[in-house]
GROMACS .gro file of C-alpha atoms in nm:
model
  374
    1MET     CA    1   2.110  -1.009  -0.382
    2ASN     CA    2   2.290  -1.243  -0.158
    3ILE     CA    3   2.004  -1.499   0.013
    4SER     CA    4   2.203  -1.749   0.306
    5SER     CA    5   2.138  -2.098   0.319
    6ARG     CA    6   1.893  -2.044   0.637
    7ILE     CA    7   1.660  -1.879   0.435
    8ILE     CA    8   1.621  -2.094   0.104
    9ALA     CA    9   1.596  -2.382   0.327
   10ILE     CA   10   1.288  -2.209   0.502
   11ILE     CA   11   1.108  -2.087   0.228
   12LEU     CA   12   1.183  -2.454   0.045
   13SER     CA   13   1.029  -2.606   0.343
   14LEU     CA   14   0.752  -2.394   0.368
   15LEU     CA   15   0.637  -2.410   0.024
   16VAL     CA   16   0.677  -2.824   0.023
   17ALA     CA   17   0.477  -2.799   0.355
   18ALA     CA   18   0.234  -2.611   0.164
   19ALA     CA   19   0.212  -2.801  -0.154
   20LEU     CA   20   0.163  -3.089   0.040
   21THR     CA   21  -0.104  -2.954   0.264
   22THR     CA   22  -0.274  -2.836   0.013
   23LEU     CA   23  -0.265  -3.191  -0.188
   24ALA     CA   24  -0.349  -3.351   0.099
   25TRP     CA   25  -0.694  -3.151   0.187
   26VAL     CA   26  -0.777  -3.142  -0.192
   27GLY     CA   27  -0.653  -3.532  -0.281
   28PRO     CA   28  -0.977  -3.690  -0.234
   29THR     CA   29  -1.171  -3.497  -0.417
   30MET     CA   30  -0.942  -3.469  -0.670
   31GLU     CA   31  -0.997  -3.690  -1.036
   32LEU     CA   32  -0.702  -3.915  -1.127
   33ARG     CA   33  -0.562  -3.635  -1.417
   34GLU     CA   34  -0.583  -3.347  -1.145
   35GLY     CA   35  -0.389  -3.567  -0.936
   36VAL     CA   36  -0.135  -3.651  -1.185
   37LEU     CA   37  -0.123  -3.274  -1.303
   38ALA     CA   38  -0.044  -3.165  -0.938
   39ALA     CA   39   0.225  -3.361  -0.868
   40GLY     CA   40   0.417  -3.263  -1.177
   41ILE     CA   41   0.337  -2.917  -1.015
   42THR     CA   42   0.495  -2.979  -0.685
   43VAL     CA   43   0.759  -3.171  -0.841
   44ALA     CA   44   0.846  -2.882  -1.059
   45THR     CA   45   0.807  -2.683  -0.797
   46CYS     CA   46   1.045  -2.885  -0.551
   47PHE     CA   47   1.285  -2.879  -0.902
   48LEU     CA   48   1.271  -2.499  -0.943
   49LEU     CA   49   1.351  -2.399  -0.545
   50LEU     CA   50   1.639  -2.660  -0.525
   51TYR     CA   51   1.799  -2.561  -0.836
   52LEU     CA   52   1.827  -2.255  -0.737
   53MET     CA   53   1.928  -2.358  -0.379
   54PHE     CA   54   2.203  -2.530  -0.540
   55GLU     CA   55   2.269  -2.244  -0.818
   56ALA     CA   56   2.282  -1.938  -0.527
   57LEU     CA   57   2.473  -2.152  -0.275
   58ILE     CA   58   2.700  -2.363  -0.471
   59PHE     CA   59   2.745  -2.310  -0.840
   60ARG     CA   60   2.781  -1.904  -0.789
   61GLU     CA   61   3.009  -1.984  -0.458
   62ILE     CA   62   3.275  -2.190  -0.661
   63ASN     CA   63   3.258  -1.907  -0.974
   64SER     CA   64   3.352  -1.673  -0.731
   65ILE     CA   65   3.609  -1.879  -0.606
   66TYR     CA   66   3.744  -1.928  -0.966
   67SER     CA   67   3.758  -1.583  -0.987
   68SER     CA   68   3.920  -1.495  -0.710
   69LEU     CA   69   4.163  -1.719  -0.773
   70GLU     CA   70   4.244  -1.595  -1.134
   71ASN     CA   71   4.300  -1.191  -0.975
   72VAL     CA   72   4.551  -1.422  -0.735
   73LYS     CA   73   4.722  -1.572  -1.066
   74ARG     CA   74   4.713  -1.131  -1.194
   75LYS     CA   75   4.863  -0.995  -0.873
   76GLU     CA   76   4.502  -0.814  -0.840
   77PHE     CA   77   4.452  -0.832  -0.473
   78ARG     CA   78   4.253  -0.511  -0.494
   79LYS     CA   79   3.996  -0.678  -0.680
   80LEU     CA   80   3.913  -0.985  -0.398
   81SER     CA   81   3.595  -0.937  -0.245
   82ASN     CA   82   3.598  -0.805   0.123
   83LYS     CA   83   3.630  -1.085   0.404
   84PHE     CA   84   3.363  -1.115   0.689
   85LEU     CA   85   3.470  -1.277   0.982
   86PHE     CA   86   3.190  -1.579   1.134
   87ARG     CA   87   2.967  -1.589   0.855
   88PRO     CA   88   2.747  -1.897   0.883
   89GLU     CA   89   2.749  -1.989   0.527
   90PRO     CA   90   3.065  -2.265   0.486
   91LEU     CA   91   3.114  -2.251   0.143
   92LYS     CA   92   3.158  -1.865   0.194
   93ARG     CA   93   3.394  -1.951   0.426
   94MET     CA   94   3.568  -2.193   0.256
   95ARG     CA   95   3.613  -1.948  -0.001
   96ASP     CA   96   3.782  -1.688   0.177
   97GLU     CA   97   3.994  -1.957   0.352
   98ILE     CA   98   4.117  -2.077  -0.005
   99VAL     CA   99   4.116  -1.700  -0.146
  100GLU     CA  100   4.347  -1.612   0.118
  101MET     CA  101   4.588  -1.912   0.085
  102ALA     CA  102   4.610  -1.867  -0.242
  103GLU     CA  103   4.784  -1.496  -0.180
  104ARG     CA  104   5.003  -1.624   0.064
  105LYS     CA  105   5.118  -1.901  -0.156
  106GLN     CA  106   5.122  -1.635  -0.451
  107LYS     CA  107   5.339  -1.395  -0.241
  108GLU     CA  108   5.600  -1.717  -0.123
  109ILE     CA  109   5.603  -1.767  -0.495
  110ASP     CA  110   5.745  -1.377  -0.600
  111GLU     CA  111   5.994  -1.426  -0.296
  112LEU     CA  112   6.139  -1.703  -0.395
  113LYS     CA  113   6.157  -1.604  -0.807
  114ARG     CA  114   6.323  -1.285  -0.619
  115LEU     CA  115   6.567  -1.490  -0.424
  116GLN     CA  116   6.619  -1.735  -0.691
  117ALA     CA  117   6.711  -1.426  -0.899
  118LEU     CA  118   6.942  -1.270  -0.659
  119ARG     CA  119   7.149  -1.583  -0.609
  120ARG     CA  120   7.188  -1.585  -1.014
  121GLU     CA  121   7.333  -1.246  -1.019
  122PHE     CA  122   7.509  -1.294  -0.727
  123LEU     CA  123   7.690  -1.634  -0.889
  124ALA     CA  124   7.748  -1.434  -1.203
  125ASP     CA  125   7.924  -1.137  -0.989
  126VAL     CA  126   8.120  -1.389  -0.820
  127SER     CA  127   8.236  -1.569  -1.160
  128HIS     CA  128   8.324  -1.255  -1.314
  129GLU     CA  129   8.549  -1.079  -0.998
  130LEU     CA  130   8.673  -1.437  -0.971
  131LYS     CA  131   8.821  -1.480  -1.318
  132THR     CA  132   8.957  -1.127  -1.351
  133PRO     CA  133   9.270  -1.173  -1.148
  134ILE     CA  134   9.325  -1.568  -1.227
  135PHE     CA  135   9.322  -1.503  -1.594
  136ALA     CA  136   9.579  -1.249  -1.560
  137ALA     CA  137   9.794  -1.443  -1.352
  138GLN     CA  138   9.735  -1.751  -1.544
  139GLY     CA  139   9.872  -1.540  -1.902
  140PHE     CA  140  10.108  -1.363  -1.666
  141LEU     CA  141  10.269  -1.718  -1.574
  142HIS     CA  142  10.185  -1.900  -1.919
  143THR     CA  143  10.369  -1.616  -2.144
  144ILE     CA  144  10.680  -1.669  -1.892
  145LEU     CA  145  10.633  -2.064  -1.941
  146ASP     CA  146  10.587  -2.053  -2.284
  147ASP     CA  147  10.833  -1.821  -2.410
  148GLU     CA  148  11.202  -1.916  -2.275
  149ASP     CA  149  11.387  -1.598  -2.419
  150VAL     CA  150  11.228  -1.418  -2.134
  151ASP     CA  151  11.485  -1.149  -1.979
  152ASP     CA  152  11.523  -1.144  -1.622
  153PHE     CA  153  11.360  -0.801  -1.651
  154THR     CA  154  11.022  -0.939  -1.817
  155ARG     CA  155  11.013  -1.205  -1.623
  156GLN     CA  156  11.014  -1.034  -1.317
  157ARG     CA  157  10.784  -0.717  -1.409
  158PHE     CA  158  10.565  -1.037  -1.518
  159LEU     CA  159  10.609  -1.226  -1.195
  160GLN     CA  160  10.506  -0.885  -0.983
  161LYS     CA  161  10.211  -0.854  -1.201
  162ALA     CA  162  10.086  -1.261  -1.159
  163ALA     CA  163  10.165  -1.171  -0.797
  164LYS     CA  164  10.042  -0.846  -0.775
  165SER     CA  165   9.610  -1.030  -0.946
  166LEU     CA  166   9.673  -1.308  -0.669
  167ASP     CA  167   9.658  -1.108  -0.412
  168SER     CA  168   9.374  -0.937  -0.540
  169LEU     CA  169   9.211  -1.279  -0.560
  170ASP     CA  170   9.303  -1.369  -0.197
  171THR     CA  171   9.198  -1.009  -0.131
  172LEU     CA  172   8.826  -1.065  -0.269
  173VAL     CA  173   8.804  -1.440  -0.142
  174GLN     CA  174   8.897  -1.316   0.205
  175ASP     CA  175   8.594  -1.037   0.149
  176LEU     CA  176   8.366  -1.348   0.074
  177VAL     CA  177   8.442  -1.561   0.401
  178THR     CA  178   8.431  -1.252   0.541
  179ILE     CA  179   8.043  -1.166   0.474
  180SER     CA  180   7.973  -1.542   0.437
  181GLN     CA  181   8.026  -1.509   0.849
  182LEU     CA  182   7.935  -1.228   0.971
  183GLU     CA  183   7.546  -1.317   0.763
  184LYS     CA  184   7.554  -1.649   0.911
  185GLY     CA  185   7.639  -1.479   1.256
  186VAL     CA  186   7.979  -1.680   1.386
  187VAL     CA  187   8.169  -1.401   1.428
  188ARG     CA  188   8.343  -1.246   1.746
  189MET     CA  189   8.274  -0.907   1.827
  190ARG     CA  190   8.550  -0.826   2.093
  191ARG     CA  191   8.390  -0.509   2.256
  192HIS     CA  192   8.588  -0.276   2.449
  193SER     CA  193   8.651   0.083   2.529
  194PHE     CA  194   8.861   0.280   2.312
  195ASP     CA  195   8.906   0.667   2.187
  196LEU     CA  196   8.769   0.690   1.844
  197VAL     CA  197   8.934   1.055   1.783
  198ALA     CA  198   9.282   0.847   1.759
  199LEU     CA  199   9.150   0.597   1.548
  200VAL     CA  200   9.049   0.854   1.285
  201GLN     CA  201   9.416   1.022   1.327
  202GLU     CA  202   9.527   0.678   1.280
  203ILE     CA  203   9.333   0.629   0.983
  204PHE     CA  204   9.404   0.946   0.807
  205GLU     CA  205   9.788   0.917   0.829
  206GLN     CA  206   9.684   0.568   0.644
  207LEU     CA  207   9.477   0.711   0.387
  208GLU     CA  208   9.700   1.052   0.340
  209LEU     CA  209   9.861   0.916   0.102
  210LYS     CA  210   9.542   0.848  -0.183
  211ALA     CA  211   9.383   1.176  -0.051
  212THR     CA  212   9.701   1.378  -0.177
  213HIS     CA  213   9.718   1.226  -0.493
  214ARG     CA  214   9.317   1.360  -0.497
  215ASN     CA  215   9.394   1.716  -0.368
  216VAL     CA  216   9.125   1.637  -0.069
  217ARG     CA  217   9.132   1.755   0.256
  218LEU     CA  218   9.076   1.472   0.544
  219GLU     CA  219   8.914   1.659   0.849
  220LEU     CA  220   8.779   1.638   1.162
  221PHE     CA  221   8.432   1.746   1.341
  222PRO     CA  222   8.433   1.915   1.580
  223PRO     CA  223   8.786   2.055   1.559
  224ALA     CA  224   8.767   2.127   1.963
  225LEU     CA  225   8.769   1.848   2.052
  226PRO     CA  226   8.787   1.691   2.498
  227GLU     CA  227   9.155   1.582   2.562
  228THR     CA  228   9.026   1.307   2.671
  229GLY     CA  229   8.896   1.153   2.292
  230VAL     CA  230   8.588   1.070   2.231
  231ARG     CA  231   8.532   0.671   2.364
  232VAL     CA  232   8.295   0.423   2.271
  233LEU     CA  233   8.232   0.047   2.355
  234ALA     CA  234   8.308  -0.153   2.017
  235ASP     CA  235   8.519  -0.373   1.877
  236ARG     CA  236   8.804  -0.157   1.746
  237ASN     CA  237   8.934  -0.402   1.425
  238ARG     CA  238   8.640  -0.387   1.256
  239ILE     CA  239   8.510  -0.075   1.353
  240ARG     CA  240   8.832   0.051   1.210
  241GLN     CA  241   8.737  -0.162   0.928
  242VAL     CA  242   8.431   0.041   0.879
  243LEU     CA  243   8.577   0.346   0.893
  244VAL     CA  244   8.872   0.274   0.655
  245ASN     CA  245   8.631   0.171   0.378
  246LEU     CA  246   8.415   0.434   0.429
  247ILE     CA  247   8.663   0.722   0.463
  248ASP     CA  248   8.840   0.526   0.131
  249ASN     CA  249   8.493   0.568  -0.052
  250ALA     CA  250   8.469   0.915   0.071
  251ILE     CA  251   8.796   1.009  -0.117
  252LYS     CA  252   8.737   0.802  -0.423
  253TYR     CA  253   8.442   0.954  -0.529
  254GLY     CA  254   8.463   1.268  -0.325
  255ARG     CA  255   8.531   1.583  -0.541
  256GLU     CA  256   8.905   1.601  -0.663
  257HIS     CA  257   9.044   1.959  -0.434
  258GLY     CA  258   8.778   1.855  -0.187
  259HIS     CA  259   8.765   1.758   0.185
  260VAL     CA  260   8.606   1.464   0.390
  261VAL     CA  261   8.449   1.502   0.691
  262VAL     CA  262   8.437   1.243   0.984
  263SER     CA  263   8.186   1.389   1.252
  264LEU     CA  264   8.164   1.287   1.623
  265GLN     CA  265   7.887   1.426   1.766
  266GLU     CA  266   7.828   1.233   2.173
  267SER     CA  267   7.433   1.242   2.201
  268GLY     CA  268   7.351   1.063   2.552
  269LYS     CA  269   7.441   0.696   2.555
  270ALA     CA  270   7.548   0.682   2.233
  271VAL     CA  271   7.852   0.837   1.965
  272ARG     CA  272   7.734   0.932   1.587
  273ILE     CA  273   7.951   0.868   1.410
  274SER     CA  274   7.953   1.023   1.004
  275VAL     CA  275   8.165   1.080   0.742
  276ARG     CA  276   8.075   1.338   0.467
  277ASP     CA  277   8.201   1.398   0.083
  278ASP     CA  278   8.156   1.674  -0.128
  279GLY     CA  279   8.132   1.466  -0.480
  280ALA     CA  280   7.839   1.390  -0.714
  281GLY     CA  281   7.593   1.216  -0.433
  282ILE     CA  282   7.479   0.870  -0.562
  283PRO     CA  283   7.114   0.903  -0.743
  284LYS     CA  284   6.798   0.802  -0.590
  285GLN     CA  285   6.702   0.452  -0.739
  286HIS     CA  286   7.060   0.355  -0.605
  287MET     CA  287   6.962   0.449  -0.293
  288ASN     CA  288   6.844   0.090  -0.109
  289ARG     CA  289   7.130  -0.110  -0.304
  290ILE     CA  290   7.422   0.021  -0.196
  291PHE     CA  291   7.423  -0.256   0.088
  292GLU     CA  292   7.408  -0.550  -0.140
  293ARG     CA  293   7.683  -0.754  -0.210
  294PHE     CA  294   7.872  -0.703  -0.577
  295TYR     CA  295   7.663  -0.337  -0.634
  296ARG     CA  296   7.807  -0.110  -0.798
  297ILE     CA  297   7.640   0.216  -0.937
  298ASP     CA  298   7.846   0.228  -1.245
  299LYS     CA  299   7.852  -0.142  -1.390
  300SER     CA  300   8.115   0.031  -1.585
  301ARG     CA  301   8.381   0.003  -1.377
  302SER     CA  302   8.681  -0.169  -1.383
  303ARG     CA  303   8.754  -0.415  -0.975
  304ASP     CA  304   9.053  -0.162  -0.902
  305SER     CA  305   8.833   0.179  -0.973
  306GLY     CA  306   8.502   0.058  -0.840
  307GLY     CA  307   8.561  -0.193  -0.588
  308SER     CA  308   8.358  -0.512  -0.627
  309GLY     CA  309   8.096  -0.374  -0.420
  310LEU     CA  310   8.133  -0.598  -0.096
  311GLY     CA  311   8.245  -0.300   0.073
  312LEU     CA  312   7.988  -0.163   0.218
  313ALA     CA  313   7.796  -0.500   0.260
  314ILE     CA  314   8.065  -0.567   0.556
  315CYS     CA  315   8.006  -0.238   0.705
  316LYS     CA  316   7.674  -0.321   0.727
  317HIS     CA  317   7.664  -0.630   0.894
  318ILE     CA  318   7.996  -0.532   1.145
  319ILE     CA  319   7.732  -0.236   1.239
  320GLU     CA  320   7.424  -0.432   1.325
  321ALA     CA  321   7.653  -0.696   1.541
  322HIS     CA  322   7.713  -0.374   1.723
  323LYS     CA  323   7.340  -0.325   1.758
  324SER     CA  324   7.296  -0.032   1.526
  325THR     CA  325   7.268   0.072   1.180
  326ILE     CA  326   7.485   0.260   0.948
  327ARG     CA  327   7.212   0.477   0.722
  328VAL     CA  328   7.304   0.677   0.429
  329ARG     CA  329   7.231   1.005   0.273
  330SER     CA  330   7.267   1.160  -0.034
  331GLU     CA  331   7.148   1.462  -0.307
  332MET     CA  332   7.309   1.507  -0.664
  333GLY     CA  333   7.523   1.729  -0.665
  334GLN     CA  334   7.574   1.796  -0.281
  335GLY     CA  335   7.771   1.515  -0.161
  336THR     CA  336   7.732   1.172   0.037
  337THR     CA  337   7.705   1.137   0.400
  338LEU     CA  338   7.720   0.804   0.542
  339GLU     CA  339   7.692   0.763   1.008
  340PHE     CA  340   7.617   0.501   1.223
  341LYS     CA  341   7.582   0.503   1.590
  342LEU     CA  342   7.799   0.303   1.882
  343ILE     CA  343   7.716   0.295   2.244
  344LYS     CA  344   7.973   0.482   2.527
  345PRO     CA  345   8.134   0.322   2.810
  346LYS     CA  346   8.000   0.326   3.174
  347ASN     CA  347   8.340   0.422   3.230
  348ALA     CA  348   8.580   0.652   3.107
  349LEU     CA  349   8.918   0.377   3.162
  350PRO     CA  350   9.080   0.307   2.860
  351GLU     CA  351   9.098  -0.075   2.800
  352VAL     CA  352   8.842  -0.173   3.006
  353LYS     CA  353   8.718  -0.474   2.926
  354GLU     CA  354   8.313  -0.503   2.975
  355LYS     CA  355   8.199  -0.813   3.144
  356SER     CA  356   7.935  -0.854   2.848
  357ASP     CA  357   8.244  -0.752   2.612
  358GLU     CA  358   8.164  -1.000   2.356
  359LEU     CA  359   7.799  -1.021   2.121
  360THR     CA  360   7.623  -1.357   2.059
  361PHE     CA  361   7.869  -1.446   1.809
  362ASP     CA  362   8.119  -1.715   1.790
  363GLY     CA  363   8.463  -1.756   1.591
  364GLN     CA  364   8.745  -1.550   1.408
  365ILE     CA  365   8.744  -1.417   1.033
  366SER     CA  366   9.074  -1.249   0.846
  367ASP     CA  367   9.086  -0.882   0.851
  368ASN     CA  368   9.079  -0.735   0.511
  369GLU     CA  369   9.020  -0.325   0.566
  370LEU     CA  370   9.019  -0.220   0.248
  371SER     CA  371   8.742  -0.401   0.106
  372GLU     CA  372   8.613  -0.152  -0.192
  373SER     CA  373   8.193  -0.107  -0.253
  374ARG     CA  374   7.943   0.128  -0.491
   0.00000   0.00000   0.00000
């Protein structure tokens, strides 16, 4: 039973007053022995009352505080007692404040631990991705330098392989610079009106050879589009970078002898762009992580076959810079669809700069269009 401090104070006051009144009334007629006995009883009674008061109001509450803190340490927040506002008991208020602060700090500690783990994982991934092309180029070059009898054909072939490794390294560094500046918000998006149909057809021509190697058919839906095309207001180079990444991934991870469909659907003031493949799909446990830097579903894949894991992260930041969101839908054995929306221009004039054509970003970055992902 919870007894407030006011009730205990009232009871203590009444009992002490009753004891003193009784002593004052019977005191003159008492003998010395009886007076000492009465004083002892009064002292014992006050001691018990004070002890009960401290036990009820202080020690019990302090024990409760320690118990709640232990629950916070064990992250058993459900076991914490309910909190009440405007309670007059100061110790109970103090307990609630301490428990609330401890719970908040524990959550902050958990978040810091999570970020630290992500930082360690990121540094490990960066080190691995940088090490691979560096060691490859280093091996080819040292082979040429250490062996003076290398013929011209072998020397030329090794130099070409070293150059290819250094190109891969340059691509990776450009990806890192791109995503770093996108995350900092120092990239300027130059928005203007352009035709999405022409852009998609241009990308189809660029990736046609890769699609042919896997016997993948590239399709634009719907087939019958307006003669004026489908116009949007966005940064054409950045949206081209996004679509190249998405279509390239769809070709790579789609089913052989399958098809990749790019759909353009006008909806009100926006255009929904989706890229669908008919591949194996993405497991549910990976759905929320495919946009993370360096995240790959199949860890055993090399960078050439599995990508560095930066492509979708860059796409995510570019789309978010256009005040939109990129979403993924996938079912095992049914394929994967990635989609986002772009706003339509207020007028239909081609390549007309809007007055507010720049988002709140500053700076320029090099364009790396073939950053691979997954």
